[in-house]
Coordinates of C-alpha atoms in Angstrom, one line a residue:
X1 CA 139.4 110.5 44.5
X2 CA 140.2 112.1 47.9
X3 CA 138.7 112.2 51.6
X4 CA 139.1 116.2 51.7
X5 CA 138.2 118.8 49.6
X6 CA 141.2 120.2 47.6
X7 CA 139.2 123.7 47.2
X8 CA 142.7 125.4 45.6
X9 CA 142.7 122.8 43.1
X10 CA 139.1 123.5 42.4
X11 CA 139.4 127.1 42.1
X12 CA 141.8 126.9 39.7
X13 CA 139.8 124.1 37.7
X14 CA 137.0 126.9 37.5
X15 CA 139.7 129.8 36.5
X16 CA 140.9 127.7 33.3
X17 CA 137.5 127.0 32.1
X18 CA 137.2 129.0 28.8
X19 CA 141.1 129.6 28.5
X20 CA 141.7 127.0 25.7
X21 CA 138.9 129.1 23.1
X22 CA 140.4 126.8 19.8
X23 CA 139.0 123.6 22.1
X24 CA 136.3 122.2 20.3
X25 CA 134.3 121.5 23.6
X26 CA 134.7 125.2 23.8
X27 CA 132.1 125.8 20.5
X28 CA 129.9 122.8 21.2
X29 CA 129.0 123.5 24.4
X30 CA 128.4 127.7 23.7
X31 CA 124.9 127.5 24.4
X32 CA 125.5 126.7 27.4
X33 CA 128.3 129.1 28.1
X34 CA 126.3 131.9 30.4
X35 CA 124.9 128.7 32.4
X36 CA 128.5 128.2 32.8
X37 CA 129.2 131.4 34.5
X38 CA 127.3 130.9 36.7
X39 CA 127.9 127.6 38.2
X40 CA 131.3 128.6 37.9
X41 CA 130.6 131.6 40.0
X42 CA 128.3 129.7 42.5
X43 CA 130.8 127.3 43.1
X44 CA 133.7 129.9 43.7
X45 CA 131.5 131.9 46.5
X46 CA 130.9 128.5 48.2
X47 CA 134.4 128.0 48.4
X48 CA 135.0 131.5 49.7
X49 CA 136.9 132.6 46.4
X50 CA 134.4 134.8 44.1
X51 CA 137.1 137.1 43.6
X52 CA 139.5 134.3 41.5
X53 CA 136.9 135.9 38.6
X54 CA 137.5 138.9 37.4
X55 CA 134.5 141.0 38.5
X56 CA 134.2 143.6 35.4
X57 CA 135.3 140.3 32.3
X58 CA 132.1 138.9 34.1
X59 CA 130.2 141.4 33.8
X60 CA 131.2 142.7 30.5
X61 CA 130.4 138.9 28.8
X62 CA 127.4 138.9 30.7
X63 CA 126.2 142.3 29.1
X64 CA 127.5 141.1 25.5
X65 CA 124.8 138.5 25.6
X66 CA 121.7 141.3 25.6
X67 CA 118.9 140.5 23.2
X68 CA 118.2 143.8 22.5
X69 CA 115.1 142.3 19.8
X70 CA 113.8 140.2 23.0
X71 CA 114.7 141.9 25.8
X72 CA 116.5 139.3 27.8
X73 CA 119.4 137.3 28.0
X74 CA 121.0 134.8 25.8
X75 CA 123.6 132.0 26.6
X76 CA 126.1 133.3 24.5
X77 CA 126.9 136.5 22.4
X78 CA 124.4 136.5 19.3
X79 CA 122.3 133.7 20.4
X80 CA 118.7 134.3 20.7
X81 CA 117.1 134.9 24.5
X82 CA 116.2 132.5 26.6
X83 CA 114.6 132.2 30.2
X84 CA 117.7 129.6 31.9
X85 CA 120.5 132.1 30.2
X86 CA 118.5 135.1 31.3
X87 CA 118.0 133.9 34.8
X88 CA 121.7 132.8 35.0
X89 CA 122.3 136.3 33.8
X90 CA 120.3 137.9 37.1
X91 CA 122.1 135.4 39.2
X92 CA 125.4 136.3 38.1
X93 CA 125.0 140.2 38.1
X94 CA 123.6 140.0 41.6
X95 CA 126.2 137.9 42.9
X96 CA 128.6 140.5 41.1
X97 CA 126.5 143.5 42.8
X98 CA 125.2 145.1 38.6
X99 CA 122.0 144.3 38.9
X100 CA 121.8 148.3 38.2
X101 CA 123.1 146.8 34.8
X102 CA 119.7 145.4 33.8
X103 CA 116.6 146.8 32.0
X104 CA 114.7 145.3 34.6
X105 CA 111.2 146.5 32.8
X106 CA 112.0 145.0 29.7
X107 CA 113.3 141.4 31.5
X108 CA 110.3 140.9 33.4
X109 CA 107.8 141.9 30.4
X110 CA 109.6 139.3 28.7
X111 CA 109.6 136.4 31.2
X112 CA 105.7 137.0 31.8
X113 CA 105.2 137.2 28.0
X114 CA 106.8 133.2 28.0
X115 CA 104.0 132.3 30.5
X116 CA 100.7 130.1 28.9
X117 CA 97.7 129.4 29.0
X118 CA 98.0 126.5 31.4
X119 CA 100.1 128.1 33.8
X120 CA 103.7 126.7 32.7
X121 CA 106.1 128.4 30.8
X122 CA 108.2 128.2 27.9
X123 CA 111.8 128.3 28.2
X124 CA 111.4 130.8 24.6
X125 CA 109.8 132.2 21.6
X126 CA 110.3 128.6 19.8
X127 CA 107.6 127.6 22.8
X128 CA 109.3 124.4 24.1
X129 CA 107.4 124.0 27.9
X130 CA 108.8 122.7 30.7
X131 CA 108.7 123.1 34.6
X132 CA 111.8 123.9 34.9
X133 CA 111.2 127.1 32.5
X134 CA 108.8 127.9 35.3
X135 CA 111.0 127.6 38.2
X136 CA 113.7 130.0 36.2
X137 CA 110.6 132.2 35.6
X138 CA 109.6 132.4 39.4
X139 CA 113.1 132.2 40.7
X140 CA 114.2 135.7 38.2
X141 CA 111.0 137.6 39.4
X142 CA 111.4 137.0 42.8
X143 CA 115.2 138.6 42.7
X144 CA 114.1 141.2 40.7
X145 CA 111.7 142.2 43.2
X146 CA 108.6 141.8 40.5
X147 CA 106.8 138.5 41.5
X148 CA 103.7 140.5 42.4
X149 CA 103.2 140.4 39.0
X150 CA 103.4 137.0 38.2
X151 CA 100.1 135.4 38.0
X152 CA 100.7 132.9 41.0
X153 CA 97.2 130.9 41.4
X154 CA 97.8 129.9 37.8
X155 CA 101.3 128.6 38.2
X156 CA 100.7 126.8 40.8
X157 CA 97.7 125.2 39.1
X158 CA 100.0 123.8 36.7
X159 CA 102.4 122.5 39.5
X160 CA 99.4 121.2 41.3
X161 CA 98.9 119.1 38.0
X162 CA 102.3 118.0 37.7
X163 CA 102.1 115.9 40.8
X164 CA 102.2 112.4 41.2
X165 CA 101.4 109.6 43.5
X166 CA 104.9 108.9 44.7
X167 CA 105.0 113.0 45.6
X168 CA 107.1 113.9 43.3
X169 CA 106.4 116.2 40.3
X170 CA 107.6 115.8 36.6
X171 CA 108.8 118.2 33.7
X172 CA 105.3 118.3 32.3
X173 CA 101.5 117.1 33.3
X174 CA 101.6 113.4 33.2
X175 CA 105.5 113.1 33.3
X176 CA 107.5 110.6 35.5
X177 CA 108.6 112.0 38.8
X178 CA 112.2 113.4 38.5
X179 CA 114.5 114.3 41.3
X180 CA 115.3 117.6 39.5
X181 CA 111.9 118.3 38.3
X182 CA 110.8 117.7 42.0
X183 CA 113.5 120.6 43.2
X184 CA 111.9 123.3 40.9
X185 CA 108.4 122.7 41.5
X186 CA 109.4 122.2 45.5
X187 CA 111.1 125.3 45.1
X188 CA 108.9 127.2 43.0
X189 CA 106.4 126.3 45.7
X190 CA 108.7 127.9 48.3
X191 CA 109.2 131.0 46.8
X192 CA 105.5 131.4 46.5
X193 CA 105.0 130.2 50.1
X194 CA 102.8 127.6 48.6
X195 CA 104.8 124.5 50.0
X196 CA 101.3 123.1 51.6
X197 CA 101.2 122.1 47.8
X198 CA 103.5 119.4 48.8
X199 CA 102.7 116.1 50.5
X200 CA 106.4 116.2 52.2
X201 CA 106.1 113.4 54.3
X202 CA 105.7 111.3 51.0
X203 CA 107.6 112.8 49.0
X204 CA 110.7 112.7 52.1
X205 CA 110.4 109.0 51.2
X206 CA 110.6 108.9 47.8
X207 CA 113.9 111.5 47.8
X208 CA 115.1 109.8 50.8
X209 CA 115.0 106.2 48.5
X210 CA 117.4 107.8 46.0
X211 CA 120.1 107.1 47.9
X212 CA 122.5 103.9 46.6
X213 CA 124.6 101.6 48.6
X214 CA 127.7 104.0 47.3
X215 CA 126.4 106.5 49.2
X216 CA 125.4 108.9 46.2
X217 CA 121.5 109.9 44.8
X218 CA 119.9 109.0 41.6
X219 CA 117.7 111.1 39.8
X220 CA 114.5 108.0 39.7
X221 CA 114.5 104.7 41.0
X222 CA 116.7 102.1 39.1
X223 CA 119.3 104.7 38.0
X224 CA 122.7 105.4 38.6
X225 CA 124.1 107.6 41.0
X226 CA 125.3 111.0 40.0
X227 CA 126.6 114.0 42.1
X228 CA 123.9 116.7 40.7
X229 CA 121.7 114.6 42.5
X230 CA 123.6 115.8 46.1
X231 CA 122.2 118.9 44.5
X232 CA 118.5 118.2 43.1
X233 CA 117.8 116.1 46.1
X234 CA 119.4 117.1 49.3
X235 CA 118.0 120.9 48.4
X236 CA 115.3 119.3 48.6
X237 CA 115.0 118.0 51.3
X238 CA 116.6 120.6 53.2
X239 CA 113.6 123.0 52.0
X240 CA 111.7 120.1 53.3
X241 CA 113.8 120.0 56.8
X242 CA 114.3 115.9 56.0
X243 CA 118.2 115.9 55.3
X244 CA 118.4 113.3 58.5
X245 CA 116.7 111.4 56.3
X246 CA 120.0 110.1 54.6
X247 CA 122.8 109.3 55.2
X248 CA 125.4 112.0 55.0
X249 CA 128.4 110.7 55.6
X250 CA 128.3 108.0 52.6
X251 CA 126.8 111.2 50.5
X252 CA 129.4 113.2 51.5
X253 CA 132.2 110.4 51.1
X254 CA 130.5 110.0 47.4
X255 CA 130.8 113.3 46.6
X256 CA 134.7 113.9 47.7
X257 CA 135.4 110.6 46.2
X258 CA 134.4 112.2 42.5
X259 CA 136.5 114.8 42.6
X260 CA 139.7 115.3 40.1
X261 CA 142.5 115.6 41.9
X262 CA 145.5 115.9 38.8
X263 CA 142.9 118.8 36.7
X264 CA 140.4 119.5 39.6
X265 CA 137.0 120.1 39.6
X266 CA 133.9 117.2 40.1
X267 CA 132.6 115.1 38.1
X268 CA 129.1 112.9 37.8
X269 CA 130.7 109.8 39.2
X270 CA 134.6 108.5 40.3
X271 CA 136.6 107.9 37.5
X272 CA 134.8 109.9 35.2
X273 CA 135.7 113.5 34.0
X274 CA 134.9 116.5 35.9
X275 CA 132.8 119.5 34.6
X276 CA 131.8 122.6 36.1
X277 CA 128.4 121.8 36.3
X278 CA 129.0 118.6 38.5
X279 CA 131.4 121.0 40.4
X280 CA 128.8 123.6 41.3
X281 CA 126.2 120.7 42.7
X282 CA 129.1 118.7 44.5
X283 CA 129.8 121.4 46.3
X284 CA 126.2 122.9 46.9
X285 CA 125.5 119.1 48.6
X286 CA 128.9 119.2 50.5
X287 CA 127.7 122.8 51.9
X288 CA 124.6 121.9 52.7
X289 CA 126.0 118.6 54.3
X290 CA 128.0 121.1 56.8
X291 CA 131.9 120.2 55.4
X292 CA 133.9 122.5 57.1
X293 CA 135.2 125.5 55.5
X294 CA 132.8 126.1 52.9
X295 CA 130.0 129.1 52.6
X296 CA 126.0 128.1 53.2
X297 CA 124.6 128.1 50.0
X298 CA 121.0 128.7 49.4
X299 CA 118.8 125.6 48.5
X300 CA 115.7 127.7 47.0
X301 CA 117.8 129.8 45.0
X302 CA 120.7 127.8 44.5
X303 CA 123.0 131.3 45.3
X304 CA 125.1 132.5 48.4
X305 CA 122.6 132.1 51.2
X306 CA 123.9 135.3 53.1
X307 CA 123.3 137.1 49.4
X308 CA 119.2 136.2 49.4
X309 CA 119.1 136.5 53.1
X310 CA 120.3 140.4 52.4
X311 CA 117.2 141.0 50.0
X312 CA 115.2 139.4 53.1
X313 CA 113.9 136.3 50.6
X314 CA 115.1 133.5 53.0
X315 CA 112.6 130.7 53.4
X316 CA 112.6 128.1 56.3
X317 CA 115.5 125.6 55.0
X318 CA 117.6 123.9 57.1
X319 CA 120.8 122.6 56.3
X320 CA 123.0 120.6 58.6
X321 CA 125.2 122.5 61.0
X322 CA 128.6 123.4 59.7
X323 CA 131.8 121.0 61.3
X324 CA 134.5 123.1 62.0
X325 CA 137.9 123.1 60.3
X326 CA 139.9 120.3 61.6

């Protein structure tokens, strides 16, 4: 627990990730390892230290995950493509200034050939759909400066289906409204300009009744809070331009309050154990939120906002404005 943020601690939290390669946490959790890279990355340029990675290790591991039989991205070195590793593999290059690295011909022929008849698209060859497979699909397009080709009426057709009566959207046609589902449809939306799709003042509501007594965000009503959700959410909103709509100094007490302060890092809840994944959307709400000190991070793209303002794809988000440094 803590009532600041103890970003030294944290950096080095993200810098020992992967050092322990006999862990067995290590192995299980390899197909999720390029993922990893990136939130790790994210969450060190929020803090202001994207150097404490060594720039060309990054790069070279990035590089060793190259399908050459696909033509994208996997999450780990001889595992089979994949549209999340391969967009977490854009993400990273670009924040690392390769993207030269890339056969960006061959990448985007692959992420349109995932796209189906119904407009979503599957997160591989294997065919498993999803909506979030389509937000990774119009999220890597739109940085690699191809989303002309992307057939957008159909997409977001398929979006348009997913929507529900709360204003939410789901991970499939007919599926539950989920507070991450709704952040990449809302920002799939936004990256096509297409956010008249959304009924916001609704859908405000429903995000805005995530919020607990503790101060944190669930995912769907009756659930427990979770700091991803300062992620899924508050983005959310902020595309949205509703962050008033909570309270965000109990979010932002929440947040601080699940932080690690003997190992570092952030975890889902106090008490718990932190991960880099619940480090990465802790600190995305926290910048968002304004805490002093830290970078703006994107909501859209979920990447250094100064980095997609410089490829001139900013959208109208609003975050609230930064406190200064006491």
């Amino acid at each position: 627990m803590g009532s600041t943020l103890n970003i030294p601690l944290h950096v080095k939290y993200i810098q020992s990730l992967g050092e322990n390669k006999d862990d067995l946490v290590y192995h299980l959790t390899a197909h999720l390892r390029m993922n990893a890279v990136y939130w790790g990355l994210t969450a060190l340029c929020v803090m202001g230290h994207k150097d404490a990675l060594d720039r060309d290790e990054t790069i070279a591991f990035v590089m060793s995950c190259w399908d050459d039989e696909a033509g994208a991205f996997g999450a780990h070195p001889d595992h089979d493509a994949h549209i999340h590793a391969t967009l977490s593999a854009i993400q990273i290059l670009l924040m690392q200034d390769a993207l030269d690295r890339i056969d960006v011909p061959r990448v985007v022929k692959y992420i349109l050939s995932l796209q189906q008849p119904s407009g979503v698209f599957a997160g591989d060859h294997f065919g498993e759909i999803d909506t979030r497979f389509l937000y990774c699909a119009v999220n890597a397009l739109s940085l690699l400066g191809h989303l002309h080709e992307l057939d957008a009426e159909k997409t977001v057709e398929y979006i348009r289906r997913c929507k529900n009566f709360d204003g939410g959207f789901g991970a499939r046609e007919g599926a539950e409204s989920h507070a991450a589902q709704v952040w990449v449809c809302v920002s799939a939306l936004a990256i096509l300009d297409r956010l008249d799709e959304v009924d916001q003042d609704t859908l405000g509501w429903w995000l805005a009744e995530r919020q607990v007594p503790s101060g944190g965000l669930n995912g769907r009503p009756e659930k427990l809070e979770d700091v991803c959700y300062s992620h899924w959410v508050l983005s959310t909103l902020s595309i949205l331009n509703k962050i008033p709509w909570i309270d965000a100094d109990k979010l932002t007490a929440f947040i601080l309050s699940a932080q690690d302060l003997e190992h570092g890092g952030i975890a889902d809840r106090p008490g718990d154990l932190p991960d880099v994944f619940h480090t990465i959307f802790g600190l995305g709400g926290l910048s968002l939120l304004g805490y002093p000190g830290l970078a703006d991070l994107d909501p859209v793209y979920c990447m250094p906002a100064d980095l997609i303002e410089s490829k001139g794809l900013r959208k109208g988000w609003k975050a609230l404005l930064r406190k200064p440094l006491a």
